[in-house]
Coordinates of C-alpha atoms in Angstrom, one line a residue:
X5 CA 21.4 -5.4 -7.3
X6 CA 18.0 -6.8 -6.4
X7 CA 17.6 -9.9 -4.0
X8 CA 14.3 -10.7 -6.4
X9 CA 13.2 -10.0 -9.6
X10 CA 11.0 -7.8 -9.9
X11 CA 7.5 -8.6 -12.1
X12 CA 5.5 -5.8 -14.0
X13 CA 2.0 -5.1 -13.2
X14 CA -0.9 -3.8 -15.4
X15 CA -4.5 -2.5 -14.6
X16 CA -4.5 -4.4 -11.3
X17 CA -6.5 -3.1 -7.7
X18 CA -5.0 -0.2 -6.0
X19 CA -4.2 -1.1 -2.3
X20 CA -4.6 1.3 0.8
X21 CA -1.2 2.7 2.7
X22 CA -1.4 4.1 6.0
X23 CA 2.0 5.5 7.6
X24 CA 3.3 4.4 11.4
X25 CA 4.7 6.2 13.7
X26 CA 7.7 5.1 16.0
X27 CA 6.1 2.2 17.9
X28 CA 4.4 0.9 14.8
X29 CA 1.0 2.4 15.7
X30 CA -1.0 3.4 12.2
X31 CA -1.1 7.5 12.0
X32 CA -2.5 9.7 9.5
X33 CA -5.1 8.6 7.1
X34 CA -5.2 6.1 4.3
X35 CA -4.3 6.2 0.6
X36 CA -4.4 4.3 -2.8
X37 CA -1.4 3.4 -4.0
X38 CA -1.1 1.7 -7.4
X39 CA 1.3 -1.5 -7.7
X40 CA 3.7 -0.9 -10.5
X41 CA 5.6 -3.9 -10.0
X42 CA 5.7 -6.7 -7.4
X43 CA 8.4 -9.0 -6.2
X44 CA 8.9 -11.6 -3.0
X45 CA 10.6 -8.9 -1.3
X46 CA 8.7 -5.8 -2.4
X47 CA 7.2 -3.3 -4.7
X48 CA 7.0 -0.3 -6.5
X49 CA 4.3 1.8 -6.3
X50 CA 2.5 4.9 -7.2
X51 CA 0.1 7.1 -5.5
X52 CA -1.6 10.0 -7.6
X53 CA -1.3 12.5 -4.5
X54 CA 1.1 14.0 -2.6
X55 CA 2.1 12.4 0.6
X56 CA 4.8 13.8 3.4
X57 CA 6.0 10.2 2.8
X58 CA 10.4 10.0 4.2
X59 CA 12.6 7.3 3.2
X60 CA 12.9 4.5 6.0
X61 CA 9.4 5.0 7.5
X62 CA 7.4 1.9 7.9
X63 CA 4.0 1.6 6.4
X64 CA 0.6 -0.5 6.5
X65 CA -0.1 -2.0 3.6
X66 CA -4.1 -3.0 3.7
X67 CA -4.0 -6.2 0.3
X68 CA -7.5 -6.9 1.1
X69 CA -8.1 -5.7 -2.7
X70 CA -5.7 -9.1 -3.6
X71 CA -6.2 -12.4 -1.8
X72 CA -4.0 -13.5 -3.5
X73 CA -1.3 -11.9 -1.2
X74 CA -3.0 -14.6 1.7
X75 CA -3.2 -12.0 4.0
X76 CA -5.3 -8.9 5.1
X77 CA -2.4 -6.7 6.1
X78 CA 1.7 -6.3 5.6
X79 CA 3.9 -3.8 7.2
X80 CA 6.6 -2.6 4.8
X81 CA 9.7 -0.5 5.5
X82 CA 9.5 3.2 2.4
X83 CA 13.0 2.5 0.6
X84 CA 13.3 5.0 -2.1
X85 CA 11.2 7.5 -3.3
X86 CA 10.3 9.6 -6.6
X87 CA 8.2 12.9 -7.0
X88 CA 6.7 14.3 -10.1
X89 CA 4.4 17.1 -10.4
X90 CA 1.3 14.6 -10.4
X91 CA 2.5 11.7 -8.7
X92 CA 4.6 10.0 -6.1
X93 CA 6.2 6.5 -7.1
X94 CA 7.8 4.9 -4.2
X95 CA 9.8 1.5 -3.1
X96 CA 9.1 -0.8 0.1
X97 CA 10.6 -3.6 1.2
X98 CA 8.4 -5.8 3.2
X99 CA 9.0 -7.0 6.8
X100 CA 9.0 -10.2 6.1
X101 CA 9.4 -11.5 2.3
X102 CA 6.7 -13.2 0.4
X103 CA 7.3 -17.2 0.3
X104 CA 5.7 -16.9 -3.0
X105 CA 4.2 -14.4 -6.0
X106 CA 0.3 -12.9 -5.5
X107 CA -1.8 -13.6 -8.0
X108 CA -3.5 -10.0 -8.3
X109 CA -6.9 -9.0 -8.7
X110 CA -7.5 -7.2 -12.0
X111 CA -9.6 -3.4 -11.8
X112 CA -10.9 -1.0 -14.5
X113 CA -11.4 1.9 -12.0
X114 CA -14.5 4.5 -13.3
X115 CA -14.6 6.4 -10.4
X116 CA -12.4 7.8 -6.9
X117 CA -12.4 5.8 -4.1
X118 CA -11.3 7.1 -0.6
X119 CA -10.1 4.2 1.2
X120 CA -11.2 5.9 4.5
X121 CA -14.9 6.5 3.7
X122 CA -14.8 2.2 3.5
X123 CA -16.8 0.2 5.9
X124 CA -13.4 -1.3 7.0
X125 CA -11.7 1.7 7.7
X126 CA -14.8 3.5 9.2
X127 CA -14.9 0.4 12.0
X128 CA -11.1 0.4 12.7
X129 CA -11.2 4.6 13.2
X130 CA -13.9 3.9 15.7
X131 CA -12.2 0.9 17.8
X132 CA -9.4 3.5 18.0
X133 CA -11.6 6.1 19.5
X134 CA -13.0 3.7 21.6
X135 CA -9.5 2.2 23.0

């Protein structure tokens, strides 16, 4: 049984993922993920690759794609996950639940986007090198 209900999602913004490692530093590189359904305390969601992705890891989830979400960046802990010859659909559980629904930023995607070729992540890879 679900603490909150869940709400379905249609043709919205992919967001970026980036896995952490033990002491919560970001590791490996960024992906899209597609939001398949969105609740106070989490969401499902898709990504179109395959990722070494393990149940209970926590993750980086960049919602710069929705401001509706009111903040740039939201850890969340991988709950349950799902793999199909073209896909991965997965479950988090965010750190801290949402005090209220995102309204979320509607995309028709045309073309690929690699989150780490993004002025954003281009700058943050740097400060790392840098550190």
């Amino acid at each position: 049984m679900r603490a909150f209900a869940r709400h379905s999602i249609e043709n919205c913004r992919p967001i970026a993922i980036r896995e952490l490692d033990g002491s919560g530093t970001p590791c490996g590189r960024w992906f899209l993920a597609d939001i398949v359904d969105v609740a106070e305390g989490g969401m499902c969601l898709i990504a179109a690759e395959e990722h070494s992705l393990e149940v209970g890891r926590w993750l980086l989830l960049d919602l710069r794609s929705h401001p509706g979400f009111g903040q740039l960046r939201l850890q969340a802990q991988l709950r349950w996950l799902s793999h199909a010859h073209f896909a991965v659909a997965f479950g988090v559980a965010f750190a801290t639940p949402l005090e209220k629904l995102p309204t979320l930023s509607i995309e028709r995607r045309t073309t690929h986007r690699d989150p780490n070729e993004e002025d954003w992540a281009i700058q943050e890879e740097q400060e790392r090198a840098n550190a």
